[in-house]
Short mmCIF file of C-alpha atoms and ligand atoms in Angstrom, two decimals:
data_model
loop_
_atom_site.label_atom_id
_atom_site.label_comp_id
_atom_site.label_asym_id
_atom_site.label_seq_id
_atom_site.Cartn_x
_atom_site.Cartn_y
_atom_site.Cartn_z
CA UNK A 11 18.28 24.47 -19.87
CA UNK A 12 14.97 24.17 -17.75
CA UNK A 13 12.85 26.60 -16.52
CA UNK A 14 12.66 26.54 -12.67
CA UNK A 15 10.80 29.38 -11.50
CA UNK A 16 8.52 32.34 -12.96
CA UNK A 17 8.44 35.51 -10.48
CA UNK A 18 6.44 38.38 -10.84
CA UNK A 19 6.80 42.06 -9.25
CA UNK A 20 4.07 44.60 -9.45
CA UNK A 21 5.59 48.20 -9.69
CA UNK A 22 4.52 51.48 -10.40
CA UNK A 23 6.23 54.91 -11.20
CA UNK A 24 4.57 58.13 -10.88
CA UNK A 25 4.37 59.95 -13.94
CA UNK A 26 4.89 63.57 -14.26
CA UNK A 27 1.55 65.12 -14.26
CA UNK A 28 2.02 67.74 -16.74
CA UNK A 29 3.39 65.14 -19.19
CA UNK A 30 0.87 62.37 -18.74
CA UNK A 31 -0.66 61.48 -22.03
CA UNK A 32 -4.44 62.17 -22.75
CA UNK A 33 -6.04 61.22 -25.87
CA UNK A 34 -9.57 60.26 -27.21
CA UNK A 35 -9.31 57.08 -25.33
CA UNK A 36 -8.74 58.72 -21.99
CA UNK A 37 -5.76 59.83 -19.83
CA UNK A 38 -2.98 57.68 -18.95
CA UNK A 39 -1.92 58.91 -15.59
CA UNK A 40 -0.82 55.44 -14.07
CA UNK A 41 1.01 52.45 -15.38
CA UNK A 42 0.11 49.19 -13.35
CA UNK A 43 3.02 47.40 -14.98
CA UNK A 44 4.54 44.05 -13.82
CA UNK A 45 7.97 42.76 -13.98
CA UNK A 46 8.88 39.05 -14.49
CA UNK A 47 11.86 37.06 -14.14
CA UNK A 48 12.28 33.59 -15.49
CA UNK A 49 14.57 31.54 -13.73
CA UNK A 50 16.64 28.49 -15.21
CA UNK A 51 18.47 25.92 -13.88
CA UNK A 52 21.76 26.81 -15.12
CA UNK A 53 21.42 30.21 -13.61
CA UNK A 54 20.54 32.66 -16.62
CA UNK A 55 17.44 34.92 -15.46
CA UNK A 56 15.68 36.44 -18.47
CA UNK A 57 13.78 39.67 -17.67
CA UNK A 58 10.35 41.09 -18.91
CA UNK A 59 7.73 43.61 -18.47
CA UNK A 60 4.21 43.55 -18.60
CA UNK A 61 3.32 47.19 -19.80
CA UNK A 62 -0.40 46.75 -19.55
CA UNK A 63 -3.22 48.98 -18.96
CA UNK A 64 -6.98 48.41 -18.40
CA UNK A 65 -7.56 51.27 -21.08
CA UNK A 66 -5.91 49.59 -23.90
CA UNK A 67 -6.06 45.77 -23.38
CA UNK A 68 -8.19 45.33 -20.29
CA UNK A 69 -5.24 43.86 -18.37
CA UNK A 70 -3.28 45.44 -15.05
CA UNK A 71 -0.45 44.02 -13.00
CA UNK A 72 -3.49 41.80 -10.97
CA UNK A 73 -4.65 40.21 -13.74
CA UNK A 74 -1.30 39.70 -15.23
CA UNK A 75 0.08 38.33 -12.16
CA UNK A 76 -2.98 35.99 -11.39
CA UNK A 77 -2.84 34.64 -15.21
CA UNK A 78 0.88 33.87 -14.83
CA UNK A 79 0.74 32.20 -11.65
CA UNK A 80 -2.20 29.88 -12.07
CA UNK A 81 -1.96 29.37 -15.98
CA UNK A 82 0.97 30.46 -18.03
CA UNK A 83 3.96 29.58 -15.19
CA UNK A 84 2.55 26.00 -14.84
CA UNK A 85 2.78 25.56 -18.96
CA UNK A 86 6.16 26.71 -18.59
CA UNK A 87 7.98 25.29 -15.98
CA UNK A 88 10.47 22.48 -16.45
CA UNK A 89 10.61 23.24 -20.35
CA UNK A 90 13.55 24.74 -22.32
CA UNK A 91 13.28 28.67 -22.49
CA UNK A 92 15.00 28.65 -25.76
CA UNK A 93 11.91 27.18 -27.63
CA UNK A 94 9.97 30.50 -28.00
CA UNK A 95 7.71 29.68 -30.45
CA UNK A 96 6.67 26.10 -29.29
CA UNK A 97 6.33 27.91 -25.53
CA UNK A 98 4.30 30.97 -26.96
CA UNK A 99 1.85 28.32 -28.71
CA UNK A 100 1.26 26.60 -25.48
CA UNK A 101 0.47 29.93 -23.71
CA UNK A 102 -2.11 30.68 -26.37
CA UNK A 103 -3.63 27.14 -25.98
CA UNK A 104 -4.05 27.71 -22.23
CA UNK A 105 -5.34 31.46 -22.15
CA UNK A 106 -7.29 33.67 -24.37
CA UNK A 107 -6.77 37.38 -24.95
CA UNK A 108 -4.20 39.00 -22.37
CA UNK A 109 -1.42 40.18 -25.15
CA UNK A 110 0.64 42.40 -22.97
CA UNK A 111 0.71 39.61 -20.24
CA UNK A 112 2.09 36.92 -22.83
CA UNK A 113 4.41 39.61 -24.31
CA UNK A 114 6.06 39.83 -21.06
CA UNK A 115 6.76 36.46 -20.71
CA UNK A 116 8.17 36.06 -24.20
CA UNK A 117 10.27 38.96 -23.55
CA UNK A 118 12.03 37.23 -20.83
CA UNK A 119 12.56 34.30 -22.85
CA UNK A 120 14.31 36.10 -25.77
CA UNK A 121 16.53 37.68 -22.78
CA UNK A 122 17.43 34.21 -21.94
CA UNK A 123 17.87 33.24 -25.59
CA UNK A 124 20.50 36.12 -26.23
CA UNK A 125 22.07 35.68 -22.94
CA UNK A 126 22.54 31.93 -23.63
CA UNK A 127 23.94 33.04 -27.40
CA UNK A 128 26.18 35.77 -25.91
CA UNK A 129 24.41 38.47 -28.11
CA UNK A 130 22.32 41.52 -28.03
CA UNK A 131 18.96 40.48 -29.58
CA UNK A 132 19.21 43.14 -32.36
CA UNK A 133 22.48 41.05 -33.81
CA UNK A 134 20.72 37.73 -33.10
CA UNK A 135 17.93 38.93 -35.33
CA UNK A 136 20.45 39.64 -38.06
CA UNK A 137 22.29 42.65 -37.16
CA UNK A 138 21.55 46.33 -37.26
CA UNK A 139 19.65 47.85 -40.41
CA UNK A 140 20.14 51.28 -39.03
CA UNK A 141 22.99 53.23 -36.90
CA UNK A 142 20.25 54.38 -34.16
CA UNK A 143 16.49 54.22 -33.80
CA UNK A 144 15.27 57.53 -34.76
CA UNK A 145 12.36 58.53 -31.96
CA UNK A 146 9.53 61.18 -31.49
CA UNK A 147 8.09 63.08 -28.84
CA UNK A 148 3.95 62.81 -28.00
CA UNK A 149 2.12 66.09 -27.21
CA UNK A 150 -1.04 65.10 -25.10
CA UNK A 151 -4.42 66.41 -25.71
CA UNK A 152 -4.25 69.34 -23.88
CA UNK A 153 -5.76 72.87 -24.16
CA UNK A 154 -3.89 74.64 -27.10
CA UNK A 155 -1.50 76.82 -24.52
CA UNK A 156 -0.38 74.07 -22.50
CA UNK A 157 0.03 71.49 -25.57
CA UNK A 158 2.27 74.32 -27.43
CA UNK A 159 4.27 74.93 -23.91
CA UNK A 160 4.91 71.13 -24.09
CA UNK A 161 5.76 71.27 -27.40
CA UNK A 162 8.37 73.82 -26.96
CA UNK A 163 9.92 72.00 -24.25
CA UNK A 164 10.54 69.09 -26.23
CA UNK A 165 11.84 70.69 -28.98
CA UNK A 166 14.38 72.40 -26.69
CA UNK A 167 15.24 68.82 -25.40
CA UNK A 168 16.22 68.21 -28.90
CA UNK A 169 13.07 66.63 -30.62
CA UNK A 170 12.59 66.98 -34.12
CA UNK A 171 9.55 65.04 -34.89
CA UNK A 172 6.37 65.12 -32.66
CA UNK A 173 2.96 63.96 -32.63
CA UNK A 174 0.00 65.71 -31.30
CA UNK A 175 -3.02 63.78 -29.54
CA UNK A 176 -6.22 64.76 -31.48
CA UNK A 177 -9.70 62.95 -31.79
CA UNK A 178 -11.28 64.82 -28.67
CA UNK A 179 -13.18 67.49 -30.32
CA UNK A 180 -12.55 68.61 -33.95
CA UNK A 181 -12.43 72.51 -32.97
CA UNK A 182 -10.22 71.89 -29.99
CA UNK A 183 -8.18 69.52 -32.27
CA UNK A 184 -7.49 71.91 -34.90
CA UNK A 185 -6.97 74.73 -32.21
CA UNK A 186 -3.86 72.44 -30.43
CA UNK A 187 -2.31 71.57 -33.99
CA UNK A 188 -2.36 75.23 -34.75
CA UNK A 189 -0.88 76.32 -31.63
CA UNK A 190 1.79 73.51 -31.59
CA UNK A 191 2.79 74.49 -34.96
CA UNK A 192 3.06 78.22 -33.84
CA UNK A 193 5.20 76.88 -30.90
CA UNK A 194 7.68 74.70 -32.77
CA UNK A 195 8.20 76.62 -36.24
CA UNK A 196 7.88 75.36 -39.61
CA UNK A 197 11.02 72.83 -39.57
CA UNK A 198 9.92 70.29 -37.14
CA UNK A 199 8.29 67.24 -38.38
CA UNK A 200 4.44 66.97 -36.87
CA UNK A 201 1.79 64.25 -37.05
CA UNK A 202 -1.30 63.65 -35.50
CA UNK A 203 -2.90 60.65 -33.48
CA UNK A 204 -6.92 60.51 -32.95
CA UNK A 205 -6.74 57.27 -31.20
CA UNK A 206 -9.95 56.12 -33.35
CA UNK A 207 -12.04 59.31 -32.11
CA UNK A 208 -13.16 60.67 -35.25
CA UNK A 209 -16.21 59.29 -37.68
CA UNK A 210 -14.86 58.82 -41.04
CA UNK A 211 -16.58 61.92 -42.30
CA UNK A 212 -15.05 64.14 -39.48
CA UNK A 213 -11.60 62.60 -39.65
CA UNK A 214 -11.59 63.65 -43.51
CA UNK A 215 -12.82 67.48 -43.01
CA UNK A 216 -10.28 67.61 -40.06
CA UNK A 217 -7.49 66.22 -41.44
CA UNK A 218 -7.93 68.59 -44.25
CA UNK A 219 -8.43 71.64 -42.28
CA UNK A 220 -4.85 70.67 -40.70
CA UNK A 221 -2.89 70.68 -44.00
CA UNK A 222 -2.32 74.38 -43.35
CA UNK A 223 -0.21 73.15 -40.48
CA UNK A 224 1.72 70.80 -42.31
CA UNK A 225 1.33 67.62 -40.55
CA UNK A 226 2.46 64.78 -42.23
CA UNK A 227 0.73 61.69 -41.03
CA UNK A 228 -2.60 60.82 -39.32
CA UNK A 229 -2.53 58.03 -36.96
CA UNK A 230 -5.97 56.01 -36.23
CA UNK A 231 -8.25 58.59 -37.46
CA UNK A 232 -11.31 56.30 -36.94
CA UNK A 233 -12.19 53.52 -34.67
CA UNK A 234 -10.56 50.08 -35.18
CA UNK A 235 -13.76 48.45 -36.77
CA UNK A 236 -14.00 47.92 -40.48
CA UNK A 237 -11.04 48.53 -42.08
CA UNK A 238 -13.49 50.04 -45.07
CA UNK A 239 -13.52 53.05 -42.82
CA UNK A 240 -9.98 53.85 -42.55
CA UNK A 241 -9.58 53.15 -46.48
CA UNK A 242 -12.36 55.54 -47.17
CA UNK A 243 -10.63 58.30 -45.22
CA UNK A 244 -7.01 57.27 -46.79
CA UNK A 245 -8.73 57.78 -50.16
CA UNK A 246 -9.80 61.20 -49.37
CA UNK A 247 -6.60 62.78 -47.84
CA UNK A 248 -3.21 63.54 -49.14
CA UNK A 249 -1.06 62.29 -46.31
CA UNK A 250 -0.01 58.89 -45.06
CA UNK A 251 -2.31 57.16 -42.55
CA UNK A 252 -1.12 55.00 -39.85
CA UNK A 253 -2.80 52.38 -38.15
CA UNK A 254 -2.47 51.49 -34.28
CA UNK A 255 -5.47 50.27 -32.63
CA UNK A 256 -6.79 48.45 -35.94
CA UNK A 257 -3.34 46.25 -35.98
CA UNK A 258 -2.87 43.87 -33.33
CA UNK A 259 -1.80 40.95 -35.60
CA UNK A 260 -0.25 39.70 -38.90
CA UNK A 261 -4.04 38.90 -39.83
CA UNK A 262 -4.93 42.53 -39.31
CA UNK A 263 -1.97 43.61 -41.06
CA UNK A 264 -3.10 41.39 -43.99
CA UNK A 265 -6.56 42.57 -44.22
CA UNK A 266 -5.55 46.32 -44.06
CA UNK A 267 -3.32 46.06 -46.57
CA UNK A 268 -5.63 44.28 -48.75
CA UNK A 269 -8.45 47.08 -48.27
CA UNK A 270 -5.68 49.98 -48.83
CA UNK A 271 -6.67 51.17 -45.37
CA UNK A 272 -3.10 52.33 -44.26
CA UNK A 273 0.35 53.31 -45.30
CA UNK A 274 1.92 52.57 -42.07
CA UNK A 275 1.55 50.26 -39.29
CA UNK A 276 2.50 50.93 -35.51
CA UNK A 277 3.78 47.62 -34.03
CA UNK A 278 4.10 47.44 -30.26
CA UNK A 279 5.98 44.68 -28.29
CA UNK A 280 2.95 44.12 -26.20
CA UNK A 281 -0.40 44.37 -28.18
CA UNK A 282 0.30 41.50 -30.41
CA UNK A 283 1.43 39.10 -27.61
CA UNK A 284 4.99 39.57 -28.30
CA UNK A 285 7.92 40.83 -29.98
CA UNK A 286 7.40 37.75 -32.72
CA UNK A 287 4.07 38.89 -33.59
CA UNK A 288 5.62 42.47 -34.14
CA UNK A 289 8.00 40.92 -36.62
CA UNK A 290 5.47 39.14 -38.19
CA UNK A 291 3.48 42.30 -38.79
CA UNK A 292 6.49 43.73 -40.27
CA UNK A 293 7.10 41.08 -42.80
CA UNK A 294 3.73 41.55 -43.92
CA UNK A 295 4.04 45.34 -44.26
CA UNK A 296 7.38 44.56 -46.43
CA UNK A 297 5.36 42.38 -48.69
CA UNK A 298 2.83 44.86 -49.09
CA UNK A 299 5.08 47.58 -49.81
CA UNK A 300 4.03 49.40 -46.72
CA UNK A 301 6.35 50.40 -43.59
CA UNK A 302 6.12 50.45 -39.68
CA UNK A 303 7.10 52.32 -36.69
CA UNK A 304 6.95 50.98 -33.10
CA UNK A 305 4.20 52.70 -30.86
CA UNK A 306 4.07 52.81 -27.19
CA UNK A 307 1.89 52.22 -24.10
CA UNK A 308 4.32 53.95 -21.92
CA UNK A 309 6.95 51.13 -21.56
CA UNK A 310 9.46 51.30 -18.66
CA UNK A 311 13.09 50.44 -19.29
CA UNK A 312 12.99 46.73 -19.63
CA UNK A 313 10.23 46.86 -22.56
CA UNK A 314 11.71 50.08 -24.08
CA UNK A 315 14.82 48.20 -24.37
CA UNK A 316 12.92 45.74 -26.55
CA UNK A 317 11.41 47.93 -28.45
CA UNK A 318 14.89 49.49 -29.65
CA UNK A 319 16.21 45.97 -30.31
CA UNK A 320 13.40 45.27 -32.48
CA UNK A 321 13.55 48.55 -34.55
CA UNK A 322 17.47 48.12 -34.67
CA UNK A 323 16.97 44.75 -36.71
CA UNK A 324 13.60 45.30 -38.75
CA UNK A 325 13.88 46.81 -42.07
CA UNK A 326 10.26 47.55 -42.32
CA UNK A 327 10.27 49.85 -39.11
CA UNK A 328 10.99 52.83 -41.22
CA UNK A 329 12.09 54.60 -38.17
CA UNK A 330 13.83 57.43 -40.36
CA UNK A 331 10.51 58.49 -42.13
CA UNK A 332 8.27 57.67 -39.07
CA UNK A 333 10.27 57.80 -35.86
CA UNK A 334 9.10 55.58 -32.77
CA UNK A 335 7.41 56.51 -29.64
CA UNK A 336 10.69 55.68 -27.34
CA UNK A 337 10.46 58.58 -25.13
CA UNK A 338 8.54 57.33 -21.63
CA UNK A 339 11.80 57.95 -19.74
CA UNK A 340 10.95 61.48 -19.88
CA UNK A 341 7.40 60.84 -18.49
CA UNK A 342 8.49 59.14 -15.54
CA UNK A 343 9.80 60.17 -12.50
CA UNK A 344 12.34 57.53 -12.00
CA UNK A 345 13.18 54.11 -13.46
CA UNK A 346 14.02 50.52 -12.66
CA UNK A 347 17.41 50.22 -14.51
CA UNK A 348 20.84 50.08 -12.96
CA UNK A 349 21.97 51.93 -15.90
CA UNK A 350 19.88 54.31 -17.87
CA UNK A 351 18.95 53.29 -21.54
CA UNK A 352 21.43 54.77 -24.06
CA UNK A 353 18.32 57.11 -25.12
CA UNK A 354 18.52 60.70 -25.91
CA UNK A 355 15.59 63.02 -27.16
CA UNK A 356 15.11 62.23 -30.93
CA UNK A 357 17.49 59.11 -30.72
CA UNK A 358 17.92 55.68 -29.00
CA UNK A 359 20.42 53.13 -28.99
CA UNK A 360 20.81 49.36 -27.65
CA UNK A 361 23.03 48.22 -25.12
CA UNK A 362 25.82 46.19 -26.69
CA UNK A 363 25.28 43.45 -24.11
CA UNK A 364 23.71 39.71 -24.33
CA UNK A 365 19.87 39.76 -24.71
CA UNK A 366 17.87 42.93 -23.73
CA UNK A 367 21.33 44.36 -22.41
CA UNK A 368 19.69 45.70 -19.23
CA UNK A 369 19.94 44.89 -15.21
CA UNK A 370 17.60 45.87 -12.75
CA UNK A 371 18.62 48.23 -9.77
CA UNK A 372 17.04 46.09 -7.08
CA UNK A 373 16.70 49.09 -4.56
CA UNK A 374 14.82 51.05 -7.28
CA UNK A 375 12.26 47.98 -8.00
CA UNK A 376 11.41 47.72 -4.22
CA UNK A 377 11.10 51.55 -4.08
CA UNK A 378 8.45 51.38 -6.74
CA UNK A 379 7.14 47.85 -6.00
CA UNK A 380 3.29 47.97 -4.92
CA UNK A 381 0.70 45.67 -3.71
MG1 LIG B 12 -1.44 55.68 -31.18
#
């Protein structure tokens, strides 16, 4: 089998304004994403999604389309799509950085592998290690009353775990977490995600002030600089610390584990350049006695499907303890899939079909196409 064409389609689906995620890095109000289709001479087509934002990795749908057409598609054309590790290495040799762009292509290659094998990806990767993937809701860094209303809405929808965005202003952060806890009652599990917005000293003080609201983890309390910063915070608080912005690669995971900086790694399908990188981070976590969850850059249907396959087949992704951020279907006003993913609030399952198991609704793709 040979790759004959790499097609890209820029899309944008509006986000419900009241559910857009605001954190210490800013607000995610638009998703300038790119769909990828890798065509082959045997008629199999692989689907991928570049879930990129300027805020997160300095990519958007224009840079992704440019780098694919000018640099990465030329590397892939004529090649066997089943040789993913070799093709990913070729892409890395041709283009630095741009992890979400590379991940979109890798995703489409995996979709072809699954379709060629006639198996869903999670079965190809060793089969299910859980019956379904537990998921949580993210409460945006809104003023306390609005955050509380959003959290109550999520509980009503069925979520039993959520995290609140903090790291914006310590007083406001504490007020937001208090309001959310009062709104959701004592039984819903609650974490906080600072997106690196606190200094080490403020992180320790603020996390301790939040003990009374029963928070059970703190994600990326300090900026992704020296692992010693997060290790310092972790040594002074009594809840698990989750690394997100600090862990993009297996090497990052190794240095965080060595520094004793985190209890949990948040892996993505995009930030390390693909699902292969995510699985390597999970392997480092397993070797170090740590666990992972799956984090989100508000992936749409194609990439969300990949997140579910990844979590289904990866033992170190402890979704039961640390539910995954697979909830963006609730944030967008529409989707691109012919059939919505089997996702309910708090619970996601894969389609039992080869590859990613998803198909695009081409009318919806045309509707949300931009540029
Ligand atoms: Mg995060």
